[in-house]
Amino acid sequence: MIKTKDLKKIYTTEEVETTALNNVNLEVQEGEYVAVMGPSGCGKSTLLNVIGMIDKATTGEYHFMGEEVSKYSERQRANIRKANIGFVFQSFNLIDELTVYENVELPLLYLGYSSSERKKRVHEVLEQMELMARKNHFPQQLSGGQQQRVAVSRAIVARPKLILADEPTGNLDSAHGEEVMRLIGELHETGTTIVMVTHSPAYAEYGHRTIHLFDGHIVSENIQKEFKI
């Protein structure tokens, strides 16, 4: 599903040039669950943003589902991203002015789903996440754990092939963190590919393998369990 070759991302200002990713070569198979670890500032979130086509590499190749997308325009990348990728962020990134229902519905609006199909999909996901009783609440009326469940709901409502999770438990206590990890595990069991950034070795163990980044390089890789295609 994912293949990068000599991927490099450089941020340049008037004063300084920073290499966030340096010749990253990575492959992720469809249906795999991969954790990404490393110290703060090592390039983990940058890698996720490039894989998710939010950001574009400076040089190198990025193949997504057999397509070389690194040379695509922003609009082309956005169309691929909307149709195939869901995101779960540490800070939830919910829209405060929208209800739970409206936040979850948003990706389907962007994809042009009909009103009846949107309602069906959103209700299915809210039932799955045990959020139906909260559908008319606003994010500020929810606990942190409930907000992250809404964020997961929004990420999966369009049934993406790939979920990118950037420290999805970072703002949660241990009990709610375990709940979110269970939800991500259940998504993986349905066939969804997961790439997750985490600081927690325990949460990294949920995946098939863990990739360790340092100063923009992949420096090591641990295999926790065999992945069978």
Short mmCIF file of C-alpha atoms in Angstrom, two decimals:
data_model
loop_
_atom_site.label_atom_id
_atom_site.label_comp_id
_atom_site.label_asym_id
_atom_site.label_seq_id
_atom_site.Cartn_x
_atom_site.Cartn_y
_atom_site.Cartn_z
CA MET A 1 0.00 0.00 0.00
CA ILE A 2 2.76 2.45 1.00
CA LYS A 3 6.27 2.58 -0.42
CA THR A 4 8.74 5.44 -0.07
CA LYS A 5 12.14 5.69 -1.69
CA ASP A 6 14.82 8.12 -0.45
CA LEU A 7 12.11 10.40 0.93
CA LYS A 8 13.45 13.74 2.12
CA LYS A 9 11.62 16.70 3.64
CA ILE A 10 13.46 19.98 4.19
CA TYR A 11 11.95 23.07 5.81
CA THR A 12 13.67 26.32 4.85
CA THR A 13 13.43 29.75 6.44
CA GLU A 14 15.57 32.85 5.89
CA GLU A 15 17.83 31.87 8.79
CA VAL A 16 17.96 28.08 8.82
CA GLU A 17 17.37 24.89 6.84
CA THR A 18 15.97 21.91 8.77
CA THR A 19 15.93 18.36 7.44
CA ALA A 20 12.88 16.68 8.98
CA LEU A 21 13.10 13.48 6.92
CA ASN A 22 16.34 12.20 5.47
CA ASN A 23 16.28 9.41 2.85
CA VAL A 24 13.43 7.46 4.42
CA ASN A 25 12.74 4.09 2.79
CA LEU A 26 9.57 2.49 4.10
CA GLU A 27 7.07 -0.12 2.99
CA VAL A 28 3.69 -0.85 4.59
CA GLN A 29 1.56 -3.70 3.28
CA GLU A 30 -2.21 -3.45 2.98
CA GLY A 31 -3.77 -4.68 6.22
CA GLU A 32 -0.62 -4.14 8.28
CA TYR A 33 -0.46 -2.33 11.64
CA VAL A 34 2.75 -0.31 12.04
CA ALA A 35 3.84 1.83 14.99
CA VAL A 36 6.32 4.69 14.59
CA MET A 37 8.42 5.74 17.59
CA GLY A 38 11.23 8.16 18.33
CA PRO A 39 12.11 11.26 20.38
CA SER A 40 10.32 14.57 19.91
CA GLY A 41 11.45 16.36 16.75
CA CYS A 42 12.71 13.22 15.01
CA GLY A 43 10.28 13.49 12.08
CA LYS A 44 7.42 11.19 13.15
CA SER A 45 4.58 13.65 12.49
CA THR A 46 6.25 14.89 9.31
CA LEU A 47 6.39 11.33 8.02
CA LEU A 48 2.70 10.85 8.80
CA ASN A 49 1.82 14.11 7.05
CA VAL A 50 3.72 13.10 3.92
CA ILE A 51 2.19 9.61 3.92
CA GLY A 52 -1.24 11.23 4.41
CA MET A 53 -0.59 13.68 1.55
CA ILE A 54 -1.17 16.67 3.84
CA ASP A 55 2.43 17.66 3.14
CA LYS A 56 4.70 16.98 0.18
CA ALA A 57 8.23 15.59 0.26
CA THR A 58 11.05 17.79 -0.99
CA THR A 59 12.68 14.93 -2.91
CA GLY A 60 12.24 11.18 -3.26
CA GLU A 61 9.37 8.94 -4.31
CA TYR A 62 6.11 8.07 -2.61
CA HIS A 63 3.96 5.25 -4.00
CA PHE A 64 0.43 4.89 -2.61
CA MET A 65 -1.61 1.89 -3.73
CA GLY A 66 0.64 1.51 -6.75
CA GLU A 67 0.54 5.18 -7.79
CA GLU A 68 3.59 7.45 -7.64
CA VAL A 69 1.91 10.43 -5.97
CA SER A 70 4.86 12.62 -4.96
CA LYS A 71 4.67 14.63 -8.19
CA TYR A 72 0.88 15.06 -8.09
CA SER A 73 -0.73 18.46 -7.61
CA GLU A 74 -2.22 19.44 -4.27
CA ARG A 75 -5.73 18.88 -5.66
CA GLN A 76 -4.85 15.40 -6.96
CA ARG A 77 -3.34 14.44 -3.62
CA ALA A 78 -6.36 15.84 -1.76
CA ASN A 79 -8.74 13.73 -3.87
CA ILE A 80 -6.76 10.56 -3.15
CA ARG A 81 -6.52 11.46 0.54
CA LYS A 82 -10.24 12.13 0.97
CA ALA A 83 -11.20 8.85 -0.70
CA ASN A 84 -8.69 6.58 1.05
CA ILE A 85 -7.24 7.97 4.29
CA GLY A 86 -8.65 8.76 7.74
CA PHE A 87 -6.77 10.76 10.38
CA VAL A 88 -6.82 10.61 14.18
CA PHE A 89 -4.89 13.39 15.94
CA GLN A 90 -3.70 13.84 19.52
CA SER A 91 -5.59 17.15 19.80
CA PHE A 92 -8.85 15.68 18.41
CA ASN A 93 -9.19 18.54 15.83
CA LEU A 94 -12.96 18.65 16.17
CA ILE A 95 -14.85 21.75 15.03
CA ASP A 96 -16.28 23.40 18.15
CA GLU A 97 -19.21 24.99 16.32
CA LEU A 98 -20.44 21.63 14.97
CA THR A 99 -22.28 18.93 16.87
CA VAL A 100 -20.96 15.39 17.23
CA TYR A 101 -23.20 14.33 14.34
CA GLU A 102 -22.01 17.20 12.12
CA ASN A 103 -18.32 16.59 12.90
CA VAL A 104 -18.64 12.93 11.93
CA GLU A 105 -20.69 13.77 8.83
CA LEU A 106 -18.10 16.23 7.46
CA PRO A 107 -15.93 13.79 5.41
CA LEU A 108 -19.06 12.47 3.68
CA LEU A 109 -20.07 16.00 2.68
CA TYR A 110 -16.64 16.52 1.11
CA LEU A 111 -17.04 13.24 -0.79
CA GLY A 112 -20.47 14.16 -2.13
CA TYR A 113 -22.56 11.47 -0.42
CA SER A 114 -26.33 11.89 -0.58
CA SER A 115 -28.23 13.05 2.51
CA SER A 116 -29.75 9.60 3.10
CA GLU A 117 -26.41 7.82 2.74
CA ARG A 118 -24.73 10.31 5.08
CA LYS A 119 -27.39 9.74 7.72
CA LYS A 120 -27.08 5.96 7.40
CA ARG A 121 -23.27 5.99 7.65
CA VAL A 122 -23.12 8.45 10.54
CA HIS A 123 -25.73 6.56 12.56
CA GLU A 124 -23.90 3.27 11.98
CA VAL A 125 -20.62 4.71 13.24
CA LEU A 126 -22.14 6.52 16.22
CA GLU A 127 -23.86 3.30 17.26
CA GLN A 128 -20.58 1.40 16.89
CA MET A 129 -18.76 4.00 19.03
CA GLU A 130 -21.61 4.22 21.57
CA LEU A 131 -22.10 7.92 20.86
CA MET A 132 -25.70 8.10 19.66
CA ALA A 133 -26.83 9.64 22.94
CA ARG A 134 -24.27 12.43 22.38
CA LYS A 135 -24.97 13.14 18.69
CA ASN A 136 -26.42 16.63 19.34
CA HIS A 137 -23.75 17.62 21.85
CA PHE A 138 -20.88 19.97 21.02
CA PRO A 139 -17.23 18.97 21.59
CA GLN A 140 -16.89 21.18 24.69
CA GLN A 141 -19.70 19.21 26.32
CA LEU A 142 -17.75 15.94 26.06
CA SER A 143 -14.93 14.35 28.04
CA GLY A 144 -11.54 13.87 26.42
CA GLY A 145 -12.23 10.20 25.84
CA GLN A 146 -15.58 10.98 24.21
CA GLN A 147 -13.98 13.63 21.98
CA GLN A 148 -11.40 11.14 20.78
CA ARG A 149 -14.15 8.62 20.04
CA VAL A 150 -15.82 11.29 17.92
CA ALA A 151 -12.48 11.87 16.16
CA VAL A 152 -12.15 8.14 15.48
CA SER A 153 -15.76 8.08 14.22
CA ARG A 154 -15.01 10.92 11.81
CA ALA A 155 -11.87 9.13 10.62
CA ILE A 156 -13.67 5.89 9.78
CA VAL A 157 -17.09 7.08 8.56
CA ALA A 158 -16.02 7.00 4.89
CA ARG A 159 -14.51 3.51 5.39
CA PRO A 160 -10.95 4.48 4.48
CA LYS A 161 -8.35 1.90 3.53
CA LEU A 162 -5.71 3.58 5.73
CA ILE A 163 -5.89 5.17 9.19
CA LEU A 164 -3.05 7.48 10.25
CA ALA A 165 -3.02 8.08 14.00
CA ASP A 166 -0.69 10.72 15.47
CA GLU A 167 -0.37 10.17 19.23
CA PRO A 168 -4.08 9.27 19.48
CA THR A 169 -3.83 8.67 23.25
CA GLY A 170 -1.55 11.62 24.04
CA ASN A 171 -4.21 13.79 25.70
CA LEU A 172 -6.03 10.95 27.47
CA ASP A 173 -5.73 9.23 30.83
CA SER A 174 -4.75 5.57 30.85
CA ALA A 175 -8.32 4.22 30.90
CA HIS A 176 -9.46 6.30 27.94
CA GLY A 177 -6.15 5.63 26.20
CA GLU A 178 -6.77 1.90 26.43
CA GLU A 179 -10.28 2.42 25.06
CA VAL A 180 -8.99 4.28 22.00
CA MET A 181 -6.34 1.61 21.40
CA ARG A 182 -9.04 -1.05 21.56
CA LEU A 183 -11.09 0.84 18.96
CA ILE A 184 -8.08 1.16 16.66
CA GLY A 185 -7.39 -2.56 17.11
CA GLU A 186 -10.96 -3.38 16.14
CA LEU A 187 -10.60 -1.27 12.99
CA HIS A 188 -7.46 -3.17 12.10
CA GLU A 189 -9.26 -6.49 12.54
CA THR A 190 -11.76 -5.41 9.86
CA GLY A 191 -8.89 -5.05 7.37
CA THR A 192 -7.97 -1.37 7.80
CA THR A 193 -4.27 -0.56 7.49
CA ILE A 194 -2.95 1.38 10.52
CA VAL A 195 0.13 3.58 10.83
CA MET A 196 0.35 5.05 14.33
CA VAL A 197 2.82 7.45 15.92
CA THR A 198 3.20 6.79 19.65
CA HIS A 199 5.58 7.44 22.55
CA SER A 200 4.29 4.37 24.39
CA PRO A 201 6.20 1.08 23.97
CA ALA A 202 3.14 -0.72 25.38
CA TYR A 203 0.85 0.74 22.71
CA ALA A 204 3.44 0.07 19.99
CA GLU A 205 3.11 -3.62 20.90
CA TYR A 206 -0.41 -3.60 19.44
CA GLY A 207 1.12 -3.44 15.96
CA HIS A 208 2.89 -5.97 13.77
CA ARG A 209 6.13 -4.00 13.88
CA THR A 210 7.64 -0.82 15.26
CA ILE A 211 9.78 1.57 13.23
CA HIS A 212 12.19 3.79 15.18
CA LEU A 213 13.06 7.24 13.82
CA PHE A 214 15.97 9.41 14.89
CA ASP A 215 16.96 12.72 13.27
CA GLY A 216 14.77 11.97 10.26
CA HIS A 217 16.22 8.50 9.65
CA ILE A 218 14.76 5.06 10.22
CA VAL A 219 17.40 3.65 12.56
CA SER A 220 15.82 0.32 13.56
CA GLU A 221 12.76 -1.87 13.28
CA ASN A 222 11.21 -4.39 15.66
CA ILE A 223 8.82 -7.12 14.54
CA GLN A 224 6.27 -7.92 17.26
CA LYS A 225 4.17 -10.44 15.37
CA GLU A 226 4.14 -12.01 11.95
CA PHE A 227 2.05 -10.29 9.30
CA LYS A 228 0.40 -12.60 6.80
CA ILE A 229 -0.89 -11.10 3.58
#
